[in-house]
Coordinates of C-alpha atoms and ligand atoms in Angstrom, one line a residue:
X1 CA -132.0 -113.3 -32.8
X2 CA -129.8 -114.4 -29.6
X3 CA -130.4 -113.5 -26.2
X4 CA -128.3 -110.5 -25.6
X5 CA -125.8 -111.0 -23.1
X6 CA -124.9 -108.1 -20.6
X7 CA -122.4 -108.0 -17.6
X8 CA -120.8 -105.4 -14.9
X9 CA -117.0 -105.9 -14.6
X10 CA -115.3 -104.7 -11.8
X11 CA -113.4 -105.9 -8.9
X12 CA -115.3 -106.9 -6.7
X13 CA -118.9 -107.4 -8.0
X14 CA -120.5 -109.8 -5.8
X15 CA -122.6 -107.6 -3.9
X16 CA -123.6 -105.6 -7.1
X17 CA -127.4 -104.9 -7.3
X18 CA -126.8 -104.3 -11.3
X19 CA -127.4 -107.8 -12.3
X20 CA -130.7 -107.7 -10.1
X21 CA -132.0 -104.9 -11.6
X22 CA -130.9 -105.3 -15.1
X23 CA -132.8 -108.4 -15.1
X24 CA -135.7 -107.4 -13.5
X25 CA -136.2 -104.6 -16.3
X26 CA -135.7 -107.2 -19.1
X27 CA -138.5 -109.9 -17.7
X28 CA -140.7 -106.9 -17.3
X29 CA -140.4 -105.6 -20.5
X30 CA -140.1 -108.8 -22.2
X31 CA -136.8 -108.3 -23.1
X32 CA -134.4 -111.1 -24.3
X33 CA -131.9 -110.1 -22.6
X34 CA -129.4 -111.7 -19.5
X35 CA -127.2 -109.6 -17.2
X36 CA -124.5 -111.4 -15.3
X37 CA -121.8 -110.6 -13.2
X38 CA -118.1 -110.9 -14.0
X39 CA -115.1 -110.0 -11.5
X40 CA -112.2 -108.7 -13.9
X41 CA -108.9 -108.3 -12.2
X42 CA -107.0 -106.9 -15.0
X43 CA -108.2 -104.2 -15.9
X44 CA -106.1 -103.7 -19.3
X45 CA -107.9 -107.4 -20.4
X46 CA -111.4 -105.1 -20.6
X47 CA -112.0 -105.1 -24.2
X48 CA -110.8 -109.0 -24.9
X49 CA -113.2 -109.9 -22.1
X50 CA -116.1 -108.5 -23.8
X51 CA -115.5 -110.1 -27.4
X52 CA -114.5 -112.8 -25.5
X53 CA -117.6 -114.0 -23.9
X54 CA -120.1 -112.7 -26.5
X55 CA -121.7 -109.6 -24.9
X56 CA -123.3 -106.3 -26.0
X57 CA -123.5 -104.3 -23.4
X58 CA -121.2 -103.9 -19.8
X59 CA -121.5 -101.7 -17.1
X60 CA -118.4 -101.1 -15.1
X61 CA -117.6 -100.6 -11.3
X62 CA -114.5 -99.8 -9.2
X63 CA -111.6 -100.2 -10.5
X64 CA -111.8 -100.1 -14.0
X65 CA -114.0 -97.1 -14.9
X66 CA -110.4 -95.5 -16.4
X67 CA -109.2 -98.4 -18.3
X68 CA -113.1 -98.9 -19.8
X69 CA -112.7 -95.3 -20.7
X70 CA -109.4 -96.3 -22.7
X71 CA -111.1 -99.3 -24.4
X72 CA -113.8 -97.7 -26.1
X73 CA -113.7 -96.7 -30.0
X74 CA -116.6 -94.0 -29.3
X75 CA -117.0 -91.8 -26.5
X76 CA -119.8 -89.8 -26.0
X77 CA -118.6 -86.1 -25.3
X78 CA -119.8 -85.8 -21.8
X79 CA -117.6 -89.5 -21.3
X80 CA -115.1 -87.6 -22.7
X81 CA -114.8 -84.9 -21.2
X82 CA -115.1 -86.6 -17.4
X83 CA -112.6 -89.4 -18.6
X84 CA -114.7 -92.3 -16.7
X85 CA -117.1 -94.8 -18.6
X86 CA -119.5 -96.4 -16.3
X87 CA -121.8 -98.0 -19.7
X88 CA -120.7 -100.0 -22.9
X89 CA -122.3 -100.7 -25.3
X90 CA -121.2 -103.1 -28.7
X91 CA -122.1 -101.3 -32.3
X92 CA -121.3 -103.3 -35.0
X93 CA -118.0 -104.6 -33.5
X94 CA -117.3 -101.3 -31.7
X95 CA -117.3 -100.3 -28.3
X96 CA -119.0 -97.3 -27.4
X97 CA -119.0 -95.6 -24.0
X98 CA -121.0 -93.4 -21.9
X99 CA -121.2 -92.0 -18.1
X100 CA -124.6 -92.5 -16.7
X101 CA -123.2 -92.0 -13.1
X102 CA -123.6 -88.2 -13.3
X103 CA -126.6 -88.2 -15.0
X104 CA -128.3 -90.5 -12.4
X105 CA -126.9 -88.7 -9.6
X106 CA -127.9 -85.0 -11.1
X107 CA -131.2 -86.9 -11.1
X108 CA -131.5 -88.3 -7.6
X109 CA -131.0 -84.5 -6.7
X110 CA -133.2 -82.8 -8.5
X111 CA -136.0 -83.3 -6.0
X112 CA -134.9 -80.8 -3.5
X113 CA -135.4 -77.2 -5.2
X114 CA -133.8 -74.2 -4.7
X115 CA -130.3 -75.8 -4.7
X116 CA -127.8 -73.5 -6.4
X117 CA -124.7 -73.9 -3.6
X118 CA -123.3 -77.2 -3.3
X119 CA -120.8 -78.6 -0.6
X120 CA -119.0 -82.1 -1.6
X121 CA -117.1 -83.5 0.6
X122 CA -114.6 -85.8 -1.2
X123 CA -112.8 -85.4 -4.1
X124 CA -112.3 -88.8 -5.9
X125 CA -113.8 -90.5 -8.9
X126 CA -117.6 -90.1 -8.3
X127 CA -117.0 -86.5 -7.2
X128 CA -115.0 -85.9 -10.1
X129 CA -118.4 -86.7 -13.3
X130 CA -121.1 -85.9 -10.9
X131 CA -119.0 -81.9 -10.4
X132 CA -119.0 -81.5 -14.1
X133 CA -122.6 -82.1 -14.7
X134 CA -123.7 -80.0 -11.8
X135 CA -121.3 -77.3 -13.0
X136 CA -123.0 -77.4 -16.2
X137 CA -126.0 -77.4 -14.6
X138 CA -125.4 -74.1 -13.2
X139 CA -124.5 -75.2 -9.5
X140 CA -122.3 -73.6 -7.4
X141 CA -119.7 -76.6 -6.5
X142 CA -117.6 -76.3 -3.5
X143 CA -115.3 -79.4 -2.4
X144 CA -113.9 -80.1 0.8
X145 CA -111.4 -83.2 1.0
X146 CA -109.2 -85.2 3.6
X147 CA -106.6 -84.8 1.8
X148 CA -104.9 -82.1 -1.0
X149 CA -103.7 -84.3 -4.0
X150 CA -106.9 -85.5 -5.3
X151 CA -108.1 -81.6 -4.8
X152 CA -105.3 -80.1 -7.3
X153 CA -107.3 -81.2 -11.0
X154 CA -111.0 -79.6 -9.2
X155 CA -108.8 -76.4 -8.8
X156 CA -107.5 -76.5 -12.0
X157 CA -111.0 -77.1 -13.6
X158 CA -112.2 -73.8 -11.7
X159 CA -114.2 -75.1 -8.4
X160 CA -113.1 -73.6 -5.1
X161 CA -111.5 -76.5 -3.1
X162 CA -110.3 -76.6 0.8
X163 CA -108.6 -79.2 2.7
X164 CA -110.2 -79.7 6.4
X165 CA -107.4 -77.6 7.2
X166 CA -108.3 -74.3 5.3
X167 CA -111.5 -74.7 5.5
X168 CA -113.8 -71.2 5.9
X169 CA -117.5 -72.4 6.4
X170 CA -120.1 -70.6 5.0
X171 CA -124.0 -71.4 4.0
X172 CA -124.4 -74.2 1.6
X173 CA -127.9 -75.2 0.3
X174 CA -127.0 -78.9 -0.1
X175 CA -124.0 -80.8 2.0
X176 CA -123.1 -84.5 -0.3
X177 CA -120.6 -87.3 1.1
X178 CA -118.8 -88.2 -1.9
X179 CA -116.5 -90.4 0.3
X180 CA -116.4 -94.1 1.0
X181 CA -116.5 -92.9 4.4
X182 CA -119.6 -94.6 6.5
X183 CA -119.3 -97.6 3.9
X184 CA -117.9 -100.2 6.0
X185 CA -117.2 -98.0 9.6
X186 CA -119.4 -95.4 11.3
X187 CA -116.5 -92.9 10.5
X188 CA -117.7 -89.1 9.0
X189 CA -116.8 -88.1 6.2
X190 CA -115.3 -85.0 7.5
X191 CA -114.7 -83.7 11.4
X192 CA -117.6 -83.3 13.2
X193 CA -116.9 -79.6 14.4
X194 CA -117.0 -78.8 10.7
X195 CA -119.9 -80.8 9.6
X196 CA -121.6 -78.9 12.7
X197 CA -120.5 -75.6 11.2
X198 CA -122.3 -76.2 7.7
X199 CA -125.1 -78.3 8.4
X200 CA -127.2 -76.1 10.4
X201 CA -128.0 -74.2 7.7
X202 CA -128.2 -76.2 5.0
X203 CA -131.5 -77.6 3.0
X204 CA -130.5 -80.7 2.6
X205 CA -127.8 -83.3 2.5
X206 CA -127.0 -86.5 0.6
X207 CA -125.3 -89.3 1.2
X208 CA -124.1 -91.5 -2.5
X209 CA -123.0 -94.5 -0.1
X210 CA -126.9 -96.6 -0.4
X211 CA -128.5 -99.5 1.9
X212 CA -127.2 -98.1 5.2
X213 CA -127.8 -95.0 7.4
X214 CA -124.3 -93.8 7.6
X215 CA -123.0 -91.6 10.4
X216 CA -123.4 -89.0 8.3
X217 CA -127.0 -89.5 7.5
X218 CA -128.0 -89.7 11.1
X219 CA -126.0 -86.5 12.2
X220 CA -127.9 -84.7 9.6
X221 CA -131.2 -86.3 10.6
X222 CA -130.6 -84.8 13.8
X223 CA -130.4 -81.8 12.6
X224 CA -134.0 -82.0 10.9
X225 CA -132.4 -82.6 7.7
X226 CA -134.1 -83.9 4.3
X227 CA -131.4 -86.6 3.6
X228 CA -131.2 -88.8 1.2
X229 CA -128.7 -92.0 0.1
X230 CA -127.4 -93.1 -2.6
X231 CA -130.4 -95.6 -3.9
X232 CA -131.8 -93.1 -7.0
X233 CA -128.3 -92.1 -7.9
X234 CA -127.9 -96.5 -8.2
X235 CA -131.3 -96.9 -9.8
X236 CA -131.1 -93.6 -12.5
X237 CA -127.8 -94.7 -13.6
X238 CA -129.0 -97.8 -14.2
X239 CA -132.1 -97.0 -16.0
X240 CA -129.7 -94.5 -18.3
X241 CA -127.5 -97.3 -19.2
X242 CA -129.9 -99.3 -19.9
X243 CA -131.9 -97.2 -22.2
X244 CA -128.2 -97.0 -24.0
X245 CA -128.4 -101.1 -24.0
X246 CA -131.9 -101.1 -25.1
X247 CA -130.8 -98.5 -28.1
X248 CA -134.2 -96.0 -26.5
X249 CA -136.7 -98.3 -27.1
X250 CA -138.2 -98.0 -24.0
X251 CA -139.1 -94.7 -21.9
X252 CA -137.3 -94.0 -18.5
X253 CA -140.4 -94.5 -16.3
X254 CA -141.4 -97.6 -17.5
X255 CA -138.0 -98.9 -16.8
X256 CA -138.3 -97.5 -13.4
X257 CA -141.3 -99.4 -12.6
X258 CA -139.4 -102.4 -13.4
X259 CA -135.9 -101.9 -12.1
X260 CA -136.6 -100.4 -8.7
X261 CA -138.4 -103.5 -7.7
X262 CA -134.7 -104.7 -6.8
X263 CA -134.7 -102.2 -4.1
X264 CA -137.9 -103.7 -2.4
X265 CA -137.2 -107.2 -2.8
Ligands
NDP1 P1 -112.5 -92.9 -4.6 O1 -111.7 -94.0 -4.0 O2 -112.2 -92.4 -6.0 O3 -112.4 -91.6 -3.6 C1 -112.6 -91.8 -2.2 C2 -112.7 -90.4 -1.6 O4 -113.1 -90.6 -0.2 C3 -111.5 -89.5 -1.5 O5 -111.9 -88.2 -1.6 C4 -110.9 -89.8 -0.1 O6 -110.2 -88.8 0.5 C5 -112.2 -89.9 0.7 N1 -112.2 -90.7 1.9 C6 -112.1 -92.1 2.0 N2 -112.1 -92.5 3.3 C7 -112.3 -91.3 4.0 C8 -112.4 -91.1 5.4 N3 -112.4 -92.1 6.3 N4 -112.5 -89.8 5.8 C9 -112.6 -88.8 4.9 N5 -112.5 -89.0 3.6 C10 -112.3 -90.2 3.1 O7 -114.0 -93.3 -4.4 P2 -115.2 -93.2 -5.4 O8 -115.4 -91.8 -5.8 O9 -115.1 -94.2 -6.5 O10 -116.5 -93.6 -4.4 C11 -116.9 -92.8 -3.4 C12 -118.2 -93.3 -2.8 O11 -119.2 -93.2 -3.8 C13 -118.1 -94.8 -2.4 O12 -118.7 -94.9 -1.1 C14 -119.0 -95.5 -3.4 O13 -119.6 -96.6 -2.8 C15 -120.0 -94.4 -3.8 N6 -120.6 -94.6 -5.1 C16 -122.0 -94.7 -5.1 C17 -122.7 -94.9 -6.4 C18 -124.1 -95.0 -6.4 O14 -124.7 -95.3 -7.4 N7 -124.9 -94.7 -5.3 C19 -121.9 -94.9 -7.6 C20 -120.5 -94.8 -7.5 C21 -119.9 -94.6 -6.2 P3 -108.5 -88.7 0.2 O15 -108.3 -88.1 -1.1 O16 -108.0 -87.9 1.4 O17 -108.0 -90.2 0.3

């Protein structure tokens, strides 16, 4: 049989740790297998990419998580229902997509206990998977954004949403910047007088931005926090997907011991 080829698409990709740790997992599983990285501009050009250059298997980043949720022939139901595919995977000759972003991330929180209220600050595409799975997990989602527009569809699905604005603080268990705030400034992801209001009393707080102590990370640390970044969230996705890739043939800690060497090296 040929090496399976594999890929993340987005725009850009060239600081993507995918490829690293996709390829990690194949040479320590023995694997034939090759994961590259491929910078798509147009987005609506997904699915004649893929036949295109021979592959099996994609993951996708920012931007195109929408229009690789339009190419696919199958969606699994929780895809579905968040409308974003993150995973692809090639059946004979059809594409079949899945979300392993919420997944990973309910994972990479699952270590602090006795979470049930949940503060997010942000409201855009991450926020939107990862508050459907934590809904379903019985969490108590709250989100607090910059801005209104992007809050209007959380409202809609249920969740209780506030603009810095209308904001009444209260206790939350865990506080999680779902922004892109701290990514390439030392801005917070909300005003300070309100992050000072909620984090007092909170158990923990999470950051999904990974490989940097953001501002909001270090306010929280000095408040005695737990904190965490966004690392697992990276690494569970990936092992999701690529137990999807691997069609199960391999169980989700011995990919780990693989894949989050790329973290170390
Ligand atoms: P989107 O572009 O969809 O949404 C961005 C959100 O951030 C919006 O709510 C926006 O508010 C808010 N925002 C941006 N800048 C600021 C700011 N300076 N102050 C306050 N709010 C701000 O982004 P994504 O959901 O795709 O990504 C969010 C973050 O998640 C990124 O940092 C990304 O790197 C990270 N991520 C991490 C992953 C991991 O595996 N660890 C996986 C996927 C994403 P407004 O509506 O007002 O514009």
């Amino acid at each position: 049989m040929a090496k399976a080829l594999f890929a993340i698409f987005g725009n850009p990709v060239s600081h993507s740790k995918s490829p690293l740790m996709h390829n990690l997992a194949f040479k320590g599983l023995e694997y034939d297998g090759c994961y590259a990285r491929y910078r798509l501009e147009d987005g609506s050009k997904l699915k004649e990419k893929f036949f295109e250059l021979g592959l099996k298997g994609i993951n996708i980043t920012v931007p195109h998580k929408e229009y690789a949720y339009a190419a696919c022939d199958e969606l699994d139901p929780f895809a579905k229902k968040v409308g974003a595919v993150n995973t692809i995977v090639e059946k004979n000759g059809k594409l079949h997509g899945y979300n392993t972003d919420a997944p990973g991330f309910l994972k990479a929180i699952s270590e602090f206990k006795e979470i049930k209220t949940v503060l997010f600050l942000g409201a855009g595409g991450t926020a939107q998977s990862t508050s459907v799975i934590l809904k379903e997990e019985g969490y108590d989602v709250t989100l607090l954004n910059r801005s209104e527009g992007r809050l209007t569809k959380f409202k809609e699905a249920g969740f209780k949403t506030f603009t810095f604005d209308d904001f009444q603080p209260k206790h939350y268990d865990l506080i999680i910047n779902m922004t892109s705030a701290g990514l390439e400034d030392d801005a917070l992801p909300a005003p300070k007088e309100i992050l000072e209001k909620v984090m007092p009393s909170s158990k923990a707080c999470v950051d999904v931005i990974y490989g940097k102590e953001t501002a909001f990370l270090k306010l929280a640390r000095a408040y005695n926090k737990p904190v965490k970044d966004g690392s697992d969230m990276l690494l569970y996705q990936g092992i999701i997907a690529f137990e999807y890739f691997t069609e199960n043939q391999y169980a989700f800690k011995t990919i780990k011991i693989h894949m989050q060497k790329a973290f170390t090296l």
